[in-house]
Short mmCIF file of C-alpha atoms in Angstrom, two decimals:
data_model
loop_
_atom_site.label_atom_id
_atom_site.label_comp_id
_atom_site.label_asym_id
_atom_site.label_seq_id
_atom_site.Cartn_x
_atom_site.Cartn_y
_atom_site.Cartn_z
CA MET H 1480 16.09 -9.77 10.88
CA LYS H 1481 19.27 -10.71 12.71
CA MET H 1482 19.86 -7.16 13.90
CA PHE H 1483 16.22 -6.95 14.94
CA TRP H 1484 16.61 -9.86 17.35
CA ARG H 1485 19.92 -8.54 18.65
CA LYS H 1486 18.77 -5.01 19.35
CA LEU H 1487 15.15 -5.51 20.30
CA HIS H 1488 14.59 -8.92 21.79
CA ILE H 1489 17.61 -9.68 23.94
CA SER H 1490 19.28 -6.35 24.45
CA ARG H 1491 18.07 -5.65 27.99
CA SER H 1492 15.80 -8.38 29.30
CA PHE H 1493 14.14 -11.67 28.43
CA SER H 1494 12.06 -14.29 30.20
CA VAL H 1495 11.79 -18.07 30.10
CA ILE H 1496 9.01 -20.41 31.16
CA ALA H 1497 9.86 -24.08 31.69
CA ALA H 1498 7.21 -26.78 31.95
CA ASP H 1499 7.49 -30.38 33.09
CA ALA H 1500 4.93 -32.92 34.21
CA GLU H 1501 4.53 -31.44 37.72
CA TYR H 1502 5.77 -27.84 37.78
CA ILE H 1503 5.73 -24.66 35.75
CA ARG H 1504 8.73 -22.45 36.44
CA GLY H 1505 9.31 -18.93 35.22
CA GLY H 1506 12.24 -16.55 35.33
CA ARG H 1507 13.10 -13.07 34.09
CA PHE H 1508 16.66 -12.04 33.24
CA GLN H 1509 18.15 -8.56 33.02
CA ARG H 1510 21.51 -7.49 31.70
CA LYS H 1511 24.04 -6.41 34.33
CA GLY H 1512 27.11 -5.29 32.44
CA ARG H 1513 28.32 -8.32 30.53
CA ALA H 1514 26.39 -10.80 32.66
CA TRP H 1515 22.73 -11.62 32.96
CA LYS H 1516 20.95 -11.68 36.29
CA LEU H 1517 17.94 -13.78 37.18
CA VAL H 1518 15.92 -11.03 38.87
CA GLU H 1519 12.57 -12.84 39.19
CA PHE H 1520 11.74 -16.53 39.49
CA ALA H 1521 8.74 -18.59 40.46
CA GLU H 1522 7.83 -22.25 40.80
CA GLU H 1523 4.18 -23.29 40.59
CA LYS H 1524 2.86 -26.82 41.03
CA ILE H 1525 0.37 -27.95 38.40
CA GLU H 1526 -3.08 -28.65 39.81
CA GLU H 1527 -5.04 -31.39 38.13
CA GLN H 1528 -8.29 -29.47 38.48
CA ASN H 1529 -6.88 -26.20 37.13
CA PRO H 1530 -3.53 -26.61 35.31
CA ARG H 1531 -3.88 -23.17 33.72
CA ASN H 1532 -3.42 -21.48 37.08
CA ALA H 1533 0.24 -22.57 37.31
CA TRP H 1534 0.93 -21.30 33.79
CA LYS H 1535 -0.64 -17.93 34.56
CA LYS H 1536 1.27 -17.42 37.81
CA ALA H 1537 4.62 -18.40 36.31
CA ALA H 1538 4.01 -16.18 33.26
CA ARG H 1539 2.99 -13.27 35.49
CA CYS H 1540 6.21 -13.59 37.50
CA ALA H 1541 8.41 -13.91 34.41
CA GLY H 1542 6.68 -11.11 32.55
CA LEU H 1543 6.55 -10.68 28.79
CA ALA H 1544 9.87 -8.75 28.72
CA GLU H 1545 11.47 -7.99 25.36
CA PHE H 1546 11.63 -11.67 24.44
CA ARG H 1547 9.92 -14.69 25.97
CA ALA H 1548 10.77 -18.32 25.35
CA VAL H 1549 9.17 -21.50 26.60
CA THR H 1550 10.87 -24.83 27.07
CA GLY H 1551 9.84 -28.24 28.24
CA ASN H 1552 8.88 -31.63 26.98
CA ILE H 1553 6.95 -31.88 23.72
CA ALA H 1554 5.76 -35.43 23.23
CA ASN H 1555 7.67 -37.68 20.82
CA SER H 1556 10.42 -35.16 20.22
CA THR H 1557 13.88 -36.25 19.09
CA PHE H 1558 17.28 -34.67 19.57
CA PHE H 1559 20.53 -35.48 17.78
CA ARG H 1560 23.76 -33.88 16.56
CA PHE H 1561 25.62 -34.35 13.32
CA PRO H 1562 28.77 -32.91 11.72
CA SER H 1563 28.34 -30.41 8.91
CA VAL H 1564 30.02 -27.36 7.40
CA LYS H 1565 29.31 -23.65 7.71
CA MET H 1566 26.49 -22.54 5.40
CA ASP H 1567 23.45 -20.30 5.44
CA ALA H 1568 20.27 -21.29 7.25
CA ALA H 1569 18.39 -22.46 4.12
CA ALA H 1570 21.22 -24.75 3.03
CA GLN H 1571 21.72 -26.01 6.58
CA ARG H 1572 18.04 -26.87 6.82
CA GLY H 1573 18.45 -29.01 3.74
CA ALA H 1574 21.34 -30.81 5.40
CA VAL H 1575 19.17 -31.36 8.49
CA GLU H 1576 16.39 -32.90 6.40
CA PHE H 1577 18.96 -35.17 4.75
CA GLU H 1578 20.13 -36.41 8.19
CA LEU H 1579 16.66 -37.19 9.55
CA PRO H 1580 16.38 -40.74 8.10
CA ARG H 1581 19.80 -41.60 9.54
CA ASN H 1582 18.87 -40.54 13.07
CA MET H 1583 15.16 -41.40 13.35
CA LEU H 1584 13.34 -44.71 12.96
CA LYS H 1585 10.19 -42.97 11.69
CA ILE H 1586 9.82 -39.40 10.50
CA PRO H 1587 6.40 -37.82 11.19
CA ASN H 1588 4.66 -36.58 8.06
CA ASP H 1589 4.00 -33.21 9.66
CA HIS H 1590 7.39 -32.87 11.36
CA CYS H 1591 9.11 -29.56 12.09
CA CYS H 1592 12.70 -28.94 13.15
CA GLN H 1593 14.77 -26.44 15.03
CA PHE H 1594 18.53 -26.48 14.68
CA CYS H 1595 21.63 -24.43 15.42
CA VAL H 1596 25.36 -24.61 14.93
CA SER H 1597 26.96 -25.72 18.19
CA GLY H 1598 30.70 -26.10 18.22
CA LYS H 1599 33.35 -27.14 15.72
CA SER H 1600 33.95 -30.52 14.16
CA GLY H 1601 37.37 -31.36 12.76
CA GLU H 1602 39.04 -29.05 10.28
CA PHE H 1603 38.10 -27.07 7.18
CA ASP H 1604 35.25 -25.11 8.82
CA GLY H 1605 33.55 -28.23 10.11
CA VAL H 1606 30.76 -27.61 12.64
CA MET H 1607 28.41 -29.65 14.79
CA VAL H 1608 24.70 -29.00 14.35
CA ASN H 1609 22.12 -29.56 17.09
CA VAL H 1610 18.71 -30.70 15.82
CA ALA H 1611 15.40 -31.11 17.66
CA VAL H 1612 12.56 -32.71 15.69
CA PHE H 1613 8.88 -32.48 16.65
CA SER H 1614 5.66 -33.71 15.15
CA GLY H 1615 3.27 -30.95 14.11
CA LYS H 1616 0.46 -32.53 16.12
CA ALA H 1617 2.53 -32.49 19.33
CA VAL H 1618 3.58 -28.87 18.76
CA ASN H 1619 -0.03 -27.83 18.23
CA SER H 1620 -1.05 -29.67 21.40
CA PHE H 1621 1.64 -27.82 23.38
CA ALA H 1622 0.55 -24.53 21.80
CA SER H 1623 -3.03 -25.27 22.83
CA GLN H 1624 -1.91 -25.48 26.47
CA LEU H 1625 -0.37 -22.03 26.12
CA SER H 1626 -3.48 -20.63 24.47
CA ASP H 1627 -5.79 -22.10 27.11
CA ALA H 1628 -3.70 -20.49 29.83
CA GLY H 1629 -3.54 -17.17 27.97
CA VAL H 1630 0.26 -17.38 27.73
CA THR H 1631 2.17 -16.20 24.67
CA ALA H 1632 5.79 -16.85 23.72
CA ASP H 1633 8.13 -15.77 20.98
CA GLU H 1634 9.70 -19.19 20.61
CA PHE H 1635 10.04 -22.70 21.99
CA ILE H 1636 13.61 -23.82 22.77
CA HIS H 1637 14.47 -27.45 23.33
CA PRO H 1638 16.77 -27.56 26.40
CA PHE H 1639 19.19 -29.99 24.73
CA MET H 1640 19.99 -27.27 22.17
CA ALA H 1641 22.45 -25.91 24.77
CA ILE H 1642 24.80 -28.85 24.24
CA ASP H 1643 28.13 -28.01 22.55
CA GLU H 1644 31.73 -29.21 22.49
CA LYS H 1645 32.36 -27.78 25.99
CA ASN H 1646 29.43 -29.62 27.57
CA ASP H 1647 28.54 -32.57 25.39
CA SER H 1648 26.60 -34.59 27.98
CA LEU H 1649 23.27 -33.92 29.62
CA MET H 1650 20.71 -35.83 31.60
CA LEU H 1651 17.22 -34.39 31.99
CA PRO H 1652 14.67 -36.82 33.41
CA GLU H 1653 11.96 -34.25 32.63
CA ILE H 1654 12.67 -34.86 28.91
CA GLU H 1655 14.10 -38.38 28.76
CA PRO H 1656 13.73 -40.26 32.07
CA ASP H 1657 15.44 -43.45 30.84
CA PHE H 1658 18.20 -42.04 28.64
CA ALA H 1659 21.05 -39.55 28.84
CA TYR H 1660 22.84 -37.80 26.00
CA ILE H 1661 26.54 -38.51 26.38
CA LYS H 1662 29.17 -37.42 23.88
CA ASP H 1663 27.01 -37.12 20.79
CA GLY H 1664 24.83 -40.14 21.44
CA TRP H 1665 21.96 -41.47 23.57
CA MET H 1666 22.72 -44.02 26.26
CA PRO H 1667 20.48 -45.77 28.78
CA VAL H 1668 20.70 -44.53 32.34
CA SER H 1669 22.87 -46.87 34.43
CA ASP H 1670 25.07 -46.82 37.47
CA ALA H 1671 27.90 -45.61 35.31
CA VAL H 1672 26.03 -42.40 34.64
CA ASN H 1673 25.89 -40.10 37.61
CA GLU H 1674 23.24 -37.40 37.26
CA ASN H 1675 24.81 -35.19 39.91
CA VAL H 1676 28.12 -35.08 38.03
CA SER H 1677 26.31 -33.95 34.87
CA VAL H 1678 24.38 -31.30 36.80
CA GLU H 1679 27.53 -30.07 38.52
CA ASN H 1680 29.28 -29.57 35.17
CA TRP H 1681 26.42 -27.53 33.87
CA GLU H 1682 26.09 -25.61 37.14
CA LYS H 1683 29.72 -24.44 36.93
CA ARG H 1684 29.17 -23.19 33.42
CA LEU H 1685 25.80 -21.55 33.98
CA ARG H 1686 26.84 -19.77 37.17
CA LYS H 1687 29.61 -18.10 35.17
CA ARG H 1688 27.07 -16.98 32.58
CA PHE H 1689 24.27 -15.89 34.93
CA ILE H 1690 24.05 -14.14 38.29
CA LEU H 1691 21.76 -16.49 40.15
CA PRO H 1692 19.84 -15.78 43.38
CA GLU H 1693 21.37 -16.78 46.70
CA ASP H 1694 17.89 -17.36 48.10
CA ARG H 1695 17.30 -20.79 49.65
CA SER H 1696 14.09 -21.11 47.68
CA PHE H 1697 16.15 -21.19 44.51
CA VAL H 1698 17.30 -24.77 43.83
CA PHE H 1699 19.59 -24.93 40.82
CA ARG H 1700 18.54 -28.43 39.74
CA ASN H 1701 14.89 -27.44 39.62
CA TYR H 1702 15.67 -24.53 37.28
CA LEU H 1703 18.22 -26.37 35.11
CA MET H 1704 15.87 -26.72 32.12
CA LEU H 1705 14.99 -23.02 32.33
CA LEU H 1706 18.66 -22.01 32.52
CA LEU H 1707 19.57 -24.22 29.56
CA ALA H 1708 17.03 -22.39 27.41
CA ALA H 1709 18.38 -19.07 28.70
CA GLU H 1710 21.90 -20.21 27.76
CA VAL H 1711 20.73 -20.75 24.17
CA ILE H 1712 19.14 -17.27 24.07
CA VAL H 1713 22.18 -15.34 25.29
CA SER H 1714 24.68 -17.36 23.24
CA SER H 1715 25.34 -16.82 19.54
CA LYS H 1716 23.22 -19.84 18.61
CA MET H 1717 19.98 -17.91 18.41
CA ARG H 1718 21.43 -14.53 17.49
CA ASP H 1719 23.16 -15.92 14.41
CA CYS H 1720 20.14 -17.72 13.01
CA PRO H 1721 16.86 -16.96 14.83
CA GLU H 1722 14.66 -18.30 12.01
CA SER H 1723 16.07 -21.80 12.50
CA PHE H 1724 14.25 -22.02 15.86
CA ARG H 1725 10.77 -21.33 14.49
CA VAL H 1726 8.40 -24.13 15.49
CA LEU H 1727 5.58 -22.42 17.42
CA PRO H 1728 2.46 -21.42 15.45
CA ASP H 1729 1.76 -17.71 15.04
CA ASN H 1730 -1.38 -17.75 17.17
CA VAL H 1731 0.66 -18.12 20.40
CA ARG H 1732 3.24 -15.46 19.53
CA PRO H 1733 2.83 -12.15 21.36
CA VAL H 1734 1.83 -9.05 19.44
CA ARG H 1735 4.01 -6.41 20.98
CA PHE H 1736 3.42 -2.69 20.84
CA ARG H 1737 -0.24 -3.18 19.89
CA GLY H 1738 -1.29 -0.95 22.78
CA HIS H 1739 1.38 1.56 21.85
CA LEU H 1740 0.15 1.64 18.27
CA ILE H 1741 -3.45 2.09 19.37
CA VAL H 1742 -2.51 4.94 21.71
CA THR H 1743 -0.35 6.47 18.99
CA GLY H 1744 -3.25 6.33 16.56
CA ILE H 1745 -5.58 7.94 19.07
CA LEU H 1746 -3.07 10.69 19.85
CA ILE H 1747 -2.52 11.37 16.15
CA PHE H 1748 -6.27 11.59 15.62
CA LEU H 1749 -6.62 14.01 18.55
CA LEU H 1750 -3.70 16.07 17.26
CA LEU H 1751 -5.28 16.34 13.82
CA ALA H 1752 -8.64 17.20 15.38
CA SER H 1753 -7.04 19.94 17.49
CA LEU H 1754 -5.26 21.33 14.44
CA VAL H 1755 -8.51 21.40 12.49
CA TRP H 1756 -10.30 23.05 15.42
CA ARG H 1757 -7.57 25.65 15.79
CA PHE H 1758 -7.61 26.34 12.06
CA ALA H 1759 -11.38 26.75 12.18
CA LEU H 1760 -11.14 29.21 15.07
CA THR H 1761 -8.30 31.19 13.49
CA TYR H 1762 -9.25 31.20 9.86
CA GLY H 1763 -12.87 30.07 9.91
CA SER H 1764 -14.33 33.58 9.36
CA ASP H 1765 -11.80 34.27 6.60
CA VAL H 1766 -12.67 31.02 4.87
CA LYS H 1767 -16.38 31.81 5.14
CA GLU H 1768 -15.84 35.30 3.72
CA TYR H 1769 -13.65 33.90 0.96
CA ARG H 1770 -16.32 31.40 -0.01
CA LYS H 1771 -18.93 34.17 -0.03
CA ILE H 1772 -16.77 36.40 -2.25
CA THR H 1773 -16.00 33.46 -4.54
CA ALA H 1774 -19.72 32.72 -4.91
CA GLU H 1775 -20.49 36.39 -5.64
CA ASN H 1776 -17.67 36.56 -8.17
CA LYS H 1777 -18.99 33.47 -9.90
CA ALA H 1778 -22.50 34.93 -9.98
CA LEU H 1779 -21.18 38.21 -11.46
CA LYS H 1780 -19.28 36.32 -14.13
CA ASN H 1781 -22.40 34.41 -15.07
CA LYS H 1782 -24.42 37.64 -15.16
CA THR H 1783 -21.72 39.33 -17.28
CA ALA H 1784 -21.77 36.44 -19.74
CA GLU H 1785 -25.57 36.67 -20.00
CA LEU H 1786 -25.37 40.44 -20.59
CA LYS H 1787 -22.75 39.96 -23.31
CA LYS H 1788 -25.00 37.45 -25.04
CA THR H 1789 -27.95 39.86 -24.79
CA ILE H 1790 -25.89 42.77 -26.17
CA LYS H 1791 -24.66 40.65 -29.04
CA ARG H 1792 -28.20 39.52 -29.86
CA ASN H 1793 -29.56 43.09 -29.64
CA SER H 1794 -26.68 44.35 -31.80
CA LYS H 1795 -27.65 41.91 -34.54
CA GLU H 1796 -31.28 42.99 -34.32
CA LEU H 1797 -30.25 46.66 -34.44
CA LYS H 1798 -28.15 46.13 -37.53
CA GLU H 1799 -31.02 44.37 -39.25
CA MET H 1800 -33.42 47.13 -38.31
CA THR H 1801 -30.95 49.78 -39.51
CA ARG H 1802 -30.60 47.98 -42.79
CA LEU H 1803 -34.36 47.83 -43.18
CA VAL H 1804 -34.73 51.51 -42.34
CA ALA H 1805 -32.01 52.46 -44.81
CA MET H 1806 -33.73 50.62 -47.64
CA ASN H 1807 -35.82 52.66 -50.14
CA VAL H 1808 -39.53 52.38 -49.91
CA GLY H 1809 -39.72 51.34 -53.56
CA GLU H 1810 -40.82 52.82 -56.86
CA THR H 1811 -44.45 53.91 -56.84
CA GLU H 1812 -44.58 54.32 -60.62
CA ALA H 1813 -43.00 50.97 -61.39
CA ILE H 1814 -46.03 49.63 -63.31
CA SER H 1815 -46.31 52.63 -65.60
CA GLU H 1816 -42.59 52.67 -66.22
CA PHE H 1817 -42.56 48.94 -66.99
CA ALA H 1818 -45.43 49.62 -69.41
CA LEU H 1819 -43.42 52.41 -71.06
CA PHE H 1820 -40.38 50.08 -71.19
CA SER H 1821 -42.50 47.39 -72.81
CA GLU H 1822 -43.97 49.78 -75.37
CA THR H 1823 -40.53 51.04 -76.31
CA LEU H 1824 -39.16 47.59 -77.10
CA PRO H 1825 -39.79 46.28 -80.62
CA ALA H 1826 -42.04 43.26 -81.09
CA ASN H 1827 -39.16 41.01 -82.11
CA ILE H 1828 -37.37 41.48 -78.79
CA LEU H 1829 -38.15 39.10 -75.88
CA VAL H 1830 -37.40 40.06 -72.27
CA SER H 1831 -36.10 36.94 -70.42
CA SER H 1832 -35.64 38.58 -67.01
CA ILE H 1833 -35.70 41.99 -65.44
CA ARG H 1834 -34.63 43.25 -62.02
CA TRP H 1835 -35.20 46.71 -60.68
CA ASN H 1836 -32.45 47.76 -58.30
CA GLU H 1837 -32.34 50.89 -56.23
CA THR H 1838 -30.59 52.96 -58.92
CA ASP H 1839 -30.69 50.91 -62.08
CA ILE H 1840 -32.41 48.15 -64.01
CA ASP H 1841 -30.82 44.87 -65.11
CA ALA H 1842 -32.54 43.16 -68.01
CA VAL H 1843 -31.77 40.15 -70.19
CA VAL H 1844 -33.33 40.29 -73.64
CA GLN H 1845 -33.23 38.08 -76.70
CA CYS H 1846 -33.45 39.33 -80.25
CA GLU H 1847 -32.63 38.24 -83.79
CA ASP H 1848 -30.27 41.15 -84.40
CA SER H 1849 -27.19 40.89 -82.22
CA ASN H 1850 -26.09 44.41 -83.23
CA PHE H 1851 -29.30 46.08 -82.22
CA ASP H 1852 -28.56 49.52 -80.69
CA PHE H 1853 -30.54 49.73 -77.47
CA ASP H 1854 -28.93 53.02 -76.47
CA ALA H 1855 -30.46 54.68 -79.55
CA LEU H 1856 -33.75 52.93 -78.75
CA PHE H 1857 -34.07 54.39 -75.22
CA ARG H 1858 -32.41 57.78 -75.84
CA PRO H 1859 -35.58 59.50 -77.17
CA LEU H 1860 -37.43 58.66 -73.96
CA LYS H 1861 -35.14 60.99 -71.98
CA TYR H 1862 -35.60 58.67 -68.94
CA TRP H 1863 -33.15 55.74 -69.13
CA LYS H 1864 -29.67 55.54 -70.42
CA VAL H 1865 -28.04 52.31 -71.42
CA THR H 1866 -24.78 52.15 -69.45
CA GLN H 1867 -23.85 48.57 -70.27
CA GLN H 1868 -24.57 46.16 -73.11
CA GLN H 1869 -23.17 42.63 -72.98
CA ARG H 1870 -23.85 40.46 -75.96
CA GLN H 1871 -23.76 36.66 -76.07
CA ASN H 1872 -23.95 34.35 -79.10
CA PRO H 1873 -23.46 37.20 -81.57
CA GLY H 1874 -23.20 34.88 -84.61
CA SER H 1875 -26.32 32.82 -83.87
CA ALA H 1876 -29.91 33.34 -85.02
CA VAL H 1877 -30.98 34.52 -81.56
CA ALA H 1878 -28.67 36.76 -79.53
CA THR H 1879 -28.82 37.22 -75.78
CA ILE H 1880 -28.04 40.70 -74.56
CA THR H 1881 -27.62 41.83 -70.95
CA LEU H 1882 -28.59 45.46 -70.42
CA LYS H 1883 -28.04 47.82 -67.53
CA LEU H 1884 -30.32 50.90 -67.64
CA THR H 1885 -29.65 53.87 -65.45
CA PRO H 1886 -32.28 56.64 -65.01
CA TYR H 1887 -31.09 60.11 -65.88
CA ASP H 1888 -31.99 61.43 -62.40
CA ALA H 1889 -29.77 58.73 -60.80
CA LYS H 1890 -26.92 59.82 -63.03
CA ASP H 1891 -27.47 63.39 -62.07
CA GLU H 1892 -27.32 62.42 -58.38
CA LYS H 1893 -23.97 60.81 -58.96
#
């Protein structure tokens, strides 16, 4: 943040607008080597009927620049200094809050402060801290004047923040008409206090810091409050701790580079649109052809998958039909042969099951004699031959015998 303010805000130019009860003054400063030059200045009288006009003219003359500050009198503000030690901004703010009851009769509930280190105090890294205290209501009222006039500012700077150990006295009737700050304290204005002497001291210092116009229309005393705020900006007070000056609400702060960002966005959009258009002209036909080929390829794959499914289904049907065709028609004389088989078997033999295969007959019979010779039984028929006899329960009253009968013609074929 510190480097941001150093490099961006006050590296080349800045502007200040100062407001008092009767006039709005504006000035724009530019860097000239190691010095700063007041290149533009304006003084506009506030009209009761249209006070915004003076603000607008002074702001137009000063310009927004890289950094713009406003200064002037915010009602019921308080300024004081106190000794402290070097510390970071957060810790220093705590020290400021601790000093408020010692330097103010009544602290506003909605108060806000700006502070800065301004000079040394004693030994052991002692420093003096300038503090300006405002009520939130008064700050919002001042910000409303800026908003009504259409003026924006980066920060408000109390002109007494310029006080340090080199110039520890200042009289500004625009801020405090009845009091002057002399050597770290407020004193009533009296004959012992000569305003011209105080102005002359500050004029010597500020003319060394700034290159001021030689024009007769430029009266140093009239622009003293503006130059005091400019002194704070170019000194190390603001550069070292810019966040300690934050009192203005965000709604009056300028939004820089908004136009640049909008134009950048538009240019980027146009660039992308031109790239898309150029791509369409160069590769549009290729993309269209590629999409067409991709669609055809997908359709062919789908068709190939359907054909594979059809071939597989037809192959199964063909195998089934081949199996059916290869099967024998059957035995036309099965009834007569079963009758002959039945007549051949003795009466005490029971056929449990019988199956006629293509080349042989499987039969399960039950009989009382487990040693019955079925081969001798069927041999005289000269038609079947017993090729297998499997006996079960040979020691029981009823034996179960599995027979396999093979016709003689089937044997001959083998």
